[in-house]
Short mmCIF file of C-alpha atoms in Angstrom, two decimals:
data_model
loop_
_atom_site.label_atom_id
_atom_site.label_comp_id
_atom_site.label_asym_id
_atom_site.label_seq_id
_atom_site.Cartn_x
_atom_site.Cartn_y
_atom_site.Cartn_z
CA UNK A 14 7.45 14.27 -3.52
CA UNK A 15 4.39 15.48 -4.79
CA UNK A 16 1.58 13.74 -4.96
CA UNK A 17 -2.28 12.98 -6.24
CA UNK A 18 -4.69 13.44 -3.76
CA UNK A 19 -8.84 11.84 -4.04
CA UNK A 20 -11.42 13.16 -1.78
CA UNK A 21 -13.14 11.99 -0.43
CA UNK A 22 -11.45 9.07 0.78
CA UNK A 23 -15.01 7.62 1.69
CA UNK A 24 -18.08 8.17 0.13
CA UNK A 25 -21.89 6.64 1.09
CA UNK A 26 -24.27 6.94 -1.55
CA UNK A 27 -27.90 6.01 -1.54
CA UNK A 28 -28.88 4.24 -5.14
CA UNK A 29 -30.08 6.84 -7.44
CA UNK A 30 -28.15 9.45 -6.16
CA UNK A 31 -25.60 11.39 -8.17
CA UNK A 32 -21.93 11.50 -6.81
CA UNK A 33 -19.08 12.94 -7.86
CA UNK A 34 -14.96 12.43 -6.73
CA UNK A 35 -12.93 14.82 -6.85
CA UNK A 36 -8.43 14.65 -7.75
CA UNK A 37 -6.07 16.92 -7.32
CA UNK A 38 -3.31 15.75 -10.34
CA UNK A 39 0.40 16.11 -9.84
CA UNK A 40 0.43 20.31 -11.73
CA UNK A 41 2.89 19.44 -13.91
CA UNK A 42 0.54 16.33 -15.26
CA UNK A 43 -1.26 16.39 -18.27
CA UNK A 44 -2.90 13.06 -18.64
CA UNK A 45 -5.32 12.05 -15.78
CA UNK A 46 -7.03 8.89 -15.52
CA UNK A 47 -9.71 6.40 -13.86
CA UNK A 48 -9.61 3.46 -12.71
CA UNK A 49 -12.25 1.38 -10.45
CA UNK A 50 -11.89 -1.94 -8.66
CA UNK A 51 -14.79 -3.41 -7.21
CA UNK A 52 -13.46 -5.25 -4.21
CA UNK A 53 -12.21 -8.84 -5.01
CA UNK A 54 -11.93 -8.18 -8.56
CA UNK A 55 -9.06 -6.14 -10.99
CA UNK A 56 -8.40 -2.59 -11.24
CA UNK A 57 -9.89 -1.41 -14.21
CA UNK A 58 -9.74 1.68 -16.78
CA UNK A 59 -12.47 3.69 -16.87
CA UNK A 60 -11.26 6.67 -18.76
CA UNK A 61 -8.48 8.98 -20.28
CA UNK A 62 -8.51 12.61 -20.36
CA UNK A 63 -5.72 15.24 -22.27
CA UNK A 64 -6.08 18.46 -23.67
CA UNK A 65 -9.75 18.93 -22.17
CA UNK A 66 -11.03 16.55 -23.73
CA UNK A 67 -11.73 12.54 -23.48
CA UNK A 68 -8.77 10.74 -24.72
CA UNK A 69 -9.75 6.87 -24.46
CA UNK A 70 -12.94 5.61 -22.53
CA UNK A 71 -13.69 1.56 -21.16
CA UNK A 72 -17.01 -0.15 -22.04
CA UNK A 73 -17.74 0.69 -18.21
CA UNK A 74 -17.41 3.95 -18.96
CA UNK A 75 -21.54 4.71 -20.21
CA UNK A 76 -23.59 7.63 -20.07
CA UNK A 77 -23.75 7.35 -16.36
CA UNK A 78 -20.50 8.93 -16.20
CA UNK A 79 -19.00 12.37 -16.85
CA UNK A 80 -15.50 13.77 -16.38
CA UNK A 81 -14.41 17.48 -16.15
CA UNK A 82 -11.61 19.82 -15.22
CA UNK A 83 -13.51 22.47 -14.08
CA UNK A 84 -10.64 24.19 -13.22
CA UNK A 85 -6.41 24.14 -13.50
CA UNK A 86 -6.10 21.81 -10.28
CA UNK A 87 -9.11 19.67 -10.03
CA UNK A 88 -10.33 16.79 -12.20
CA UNK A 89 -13.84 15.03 -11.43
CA UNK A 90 -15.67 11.70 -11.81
CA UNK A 91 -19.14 12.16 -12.05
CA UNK A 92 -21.34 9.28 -11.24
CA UNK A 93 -25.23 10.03 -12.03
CA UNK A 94 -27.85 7.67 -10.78
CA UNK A 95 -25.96 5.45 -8.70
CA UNK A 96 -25.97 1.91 -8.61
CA UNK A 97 -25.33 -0.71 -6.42
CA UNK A 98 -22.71 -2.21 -8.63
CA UNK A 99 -21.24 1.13 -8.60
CA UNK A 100 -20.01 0.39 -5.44
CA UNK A 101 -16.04 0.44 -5.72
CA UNK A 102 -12.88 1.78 -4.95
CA UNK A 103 -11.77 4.28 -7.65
CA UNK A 104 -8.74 5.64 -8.47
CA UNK A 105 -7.46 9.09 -10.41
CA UNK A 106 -4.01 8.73 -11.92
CA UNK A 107 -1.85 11.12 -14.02
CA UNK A 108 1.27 11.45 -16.01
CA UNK A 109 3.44 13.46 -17.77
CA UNK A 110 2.97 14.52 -21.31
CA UNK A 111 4.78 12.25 -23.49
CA UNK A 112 8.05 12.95 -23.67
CA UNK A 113 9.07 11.58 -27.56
CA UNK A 114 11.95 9.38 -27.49
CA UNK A 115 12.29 8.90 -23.31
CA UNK A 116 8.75 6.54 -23.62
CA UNK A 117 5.92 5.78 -21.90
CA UNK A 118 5.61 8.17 -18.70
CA UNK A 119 4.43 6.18 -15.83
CA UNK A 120 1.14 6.88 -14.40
CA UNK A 121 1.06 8.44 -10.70
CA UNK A 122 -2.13 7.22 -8.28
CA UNK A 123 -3.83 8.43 -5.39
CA UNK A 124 -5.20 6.43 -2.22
CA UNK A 125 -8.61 6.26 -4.41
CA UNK A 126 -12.01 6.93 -2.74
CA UNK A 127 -13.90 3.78 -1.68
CA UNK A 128 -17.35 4.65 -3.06
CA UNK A 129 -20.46 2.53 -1.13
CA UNK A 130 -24.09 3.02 -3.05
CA UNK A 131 -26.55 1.51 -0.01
CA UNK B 30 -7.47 -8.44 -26.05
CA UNK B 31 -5.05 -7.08 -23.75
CA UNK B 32 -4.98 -9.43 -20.88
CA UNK B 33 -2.51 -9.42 -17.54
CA UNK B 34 -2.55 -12.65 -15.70
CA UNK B 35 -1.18 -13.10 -11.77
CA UNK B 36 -1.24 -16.50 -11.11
CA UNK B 37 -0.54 -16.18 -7.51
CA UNK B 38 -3.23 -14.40 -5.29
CA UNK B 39 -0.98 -14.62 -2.08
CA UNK B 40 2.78 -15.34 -1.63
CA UNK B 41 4.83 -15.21 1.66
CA UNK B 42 7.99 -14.56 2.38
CA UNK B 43 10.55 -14.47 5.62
CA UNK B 44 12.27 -11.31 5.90
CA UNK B 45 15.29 -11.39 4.42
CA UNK B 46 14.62 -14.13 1.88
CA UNK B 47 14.07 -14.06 -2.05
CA UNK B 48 10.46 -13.70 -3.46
CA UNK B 49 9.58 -14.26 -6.93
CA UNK B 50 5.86 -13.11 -8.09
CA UNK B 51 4.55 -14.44 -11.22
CA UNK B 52 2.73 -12.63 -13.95
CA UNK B 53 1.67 -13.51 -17.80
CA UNK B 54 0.27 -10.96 -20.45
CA UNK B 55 -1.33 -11.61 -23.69
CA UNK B 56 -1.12 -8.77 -26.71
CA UNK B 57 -0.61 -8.63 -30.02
CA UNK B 58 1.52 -5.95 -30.13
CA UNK B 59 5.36 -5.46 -30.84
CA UNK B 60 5.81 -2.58 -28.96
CA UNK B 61 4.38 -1.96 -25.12
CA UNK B 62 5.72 -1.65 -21.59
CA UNK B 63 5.30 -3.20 -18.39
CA UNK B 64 5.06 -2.38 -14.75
CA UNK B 65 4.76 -3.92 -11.78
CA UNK B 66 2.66 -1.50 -8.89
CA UNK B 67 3.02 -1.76 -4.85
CA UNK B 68 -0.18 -1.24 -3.04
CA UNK B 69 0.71 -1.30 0.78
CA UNK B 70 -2.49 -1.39 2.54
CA UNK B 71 -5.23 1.96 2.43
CA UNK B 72 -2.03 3.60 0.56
CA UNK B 73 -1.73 4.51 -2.85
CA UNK B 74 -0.36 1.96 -5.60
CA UNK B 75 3.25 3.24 -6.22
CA UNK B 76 5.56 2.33 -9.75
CA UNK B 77 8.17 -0.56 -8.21
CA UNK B 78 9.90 -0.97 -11.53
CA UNK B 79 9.29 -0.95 -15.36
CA UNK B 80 10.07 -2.46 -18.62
CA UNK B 81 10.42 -1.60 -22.14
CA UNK B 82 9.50 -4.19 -24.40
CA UNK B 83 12.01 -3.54 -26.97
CA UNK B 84 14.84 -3.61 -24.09
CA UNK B 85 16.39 -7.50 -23.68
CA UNK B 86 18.15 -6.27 -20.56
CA UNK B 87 15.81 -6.44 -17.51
CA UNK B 88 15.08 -3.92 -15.48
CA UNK B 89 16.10 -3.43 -11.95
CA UNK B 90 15.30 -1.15 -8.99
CA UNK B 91 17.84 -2.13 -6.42
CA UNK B 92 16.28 -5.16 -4.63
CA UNK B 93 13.82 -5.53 -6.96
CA UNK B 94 14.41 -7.10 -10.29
CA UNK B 95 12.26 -8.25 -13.39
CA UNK B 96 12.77 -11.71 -15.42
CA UNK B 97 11.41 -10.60 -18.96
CA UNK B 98 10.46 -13.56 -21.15
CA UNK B 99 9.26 -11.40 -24.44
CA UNK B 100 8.26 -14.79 -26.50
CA UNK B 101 6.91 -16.19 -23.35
CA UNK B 102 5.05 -13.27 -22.14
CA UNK B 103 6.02 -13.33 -19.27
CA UNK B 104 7.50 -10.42 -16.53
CA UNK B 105 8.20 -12.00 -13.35
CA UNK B 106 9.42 -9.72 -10.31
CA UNK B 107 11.54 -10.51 -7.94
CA UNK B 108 12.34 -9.40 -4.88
CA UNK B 109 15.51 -10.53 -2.75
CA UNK B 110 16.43 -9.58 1.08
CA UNK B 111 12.61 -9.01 1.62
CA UNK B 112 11.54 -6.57 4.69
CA UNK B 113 8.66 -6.15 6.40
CA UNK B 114 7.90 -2.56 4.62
CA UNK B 115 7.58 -5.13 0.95
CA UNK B 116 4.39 -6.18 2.76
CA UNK B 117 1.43 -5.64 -0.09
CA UNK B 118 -0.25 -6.27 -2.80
CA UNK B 119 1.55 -6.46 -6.31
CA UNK B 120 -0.28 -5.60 -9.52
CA UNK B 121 1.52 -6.20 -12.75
CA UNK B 122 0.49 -4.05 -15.50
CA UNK B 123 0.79 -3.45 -19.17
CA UNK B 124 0.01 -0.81 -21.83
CA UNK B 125 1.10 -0.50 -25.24
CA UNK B 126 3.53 2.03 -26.98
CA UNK B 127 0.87 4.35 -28.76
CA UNK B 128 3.26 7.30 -28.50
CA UNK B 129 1.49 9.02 -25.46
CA UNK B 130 0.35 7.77 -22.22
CA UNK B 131 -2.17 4.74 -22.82
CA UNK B 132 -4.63 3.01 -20.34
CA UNK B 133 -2.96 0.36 -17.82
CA UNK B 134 -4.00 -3.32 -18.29
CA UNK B 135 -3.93 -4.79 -14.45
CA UNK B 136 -3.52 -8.13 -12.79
CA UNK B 137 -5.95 -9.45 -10.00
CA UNK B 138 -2.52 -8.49 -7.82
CA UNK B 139 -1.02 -10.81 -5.63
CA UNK B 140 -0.90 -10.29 -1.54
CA UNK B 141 2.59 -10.46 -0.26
CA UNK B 142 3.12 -11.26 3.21
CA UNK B 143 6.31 -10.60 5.29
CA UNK B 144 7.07 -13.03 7.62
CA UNK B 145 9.71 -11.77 10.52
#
């Protein structure tokens, strides 16, 4: 079954750095997603992205951050000037487009990349 | 605000018996669905079973099931002859009908535990 891949599944960070984490969507998948969940607490929505473009973004989701698709596989959370509150697992998702009358499609995850800013 | 509320930060279980995990929502809208997400641990969070709001029949996935209250908001899951692979954490979710694929509102989950 196919699947959505993060990499890496471990990043270390020192504060101020920039970082970005990189997803491989399901190729047939033309929403992709955020989320973050800073240990302890709920998984939260960061950001939306369809047709190139930002869909939906989260309060979270400040000038700090940056998504892209630089390409027909990949689709990137950029992170600039870290912070220690960054520190989080995050999570890409992605769906199908929506398919009319058969609803909602549900949202695929990957293992997420646990993100540590020392 | 969209809000998803799991009552129950841990539940256990003996294999083989019938679980029931609890989870509230809060929305003002008519029209939304519901999930409820399996996170096993360091795996990804996989789709157990969803609902349609507009549907009265509940949902099931064959041993898992849903209780959907709609005036209550509430979207129970249960689980019967539980195995040791159930073993995880549960995140109910919501997101509304917007006619394309919307943010997920999460739970704080709730840690399931498998007792042989």
């Amino acid at each position: 079954e196919p699947e959505v891949t993060q990499t890496p599944s471990h990043q270390v960070t020192q504060m101020g750095q920039e970082v970005i984490l990189r997803c491989v969507p399901i190729s047939n998948h033309l929403y992709f997603y955020w989320y973050r969940q800073i240990l302890g607490q709920k998984v939260e929505f960061l950001v939306s992205f369809y047709n190139n473009e930002i869909s939906e973004k989260s309060e979270i989701f400040d000038d700090q951050f940056s998504v892209e698709r630089p390409d027909g596989s990949n689709f990137t959370l950029k992170i600039r000037s870290t912070k220690l509150e960054d520190s989080a697992m995050y999570f890409c998702a992605s769906s199908e487009d929506f398919k009319g009358g058969s609803g909602q499609q549900p949202q695929h995850f990957g293992d997420g990349t646990r993100l540590s800013i020392l | 605000a969209q809000t998803v509320t799991q009552s129950q930060p841990e539940m256990s279980v003996q294999e083989a018996e019938t679980v029931t995990l609890s989870c509230t929502y809060d929305t003002s809208e008519s029209d939304y669905y519901l999930f409820w997400y399996k996170q096993p641990p360091s795996r990804q969070m996989i789709l157990v079973i969803r609902q349609e709001a507009y549907k009265q029949q509940n949902a099931t996935e064959n041993r898992f099931s849903v209780n959907f209250q709609k005036a209550a908001k509430s979207f129970s899951l249960k689980i019967s002859d539980s195995q040791l692979g159930d073993a995880a954490m549960y995140f109910c979710a919501f997101t509304p009908d917007q006619g394309g694929s919307e943010k997920l509102v999460f739970g704080k989950g709730t840690k399931l535990t498998v007792n042989p």
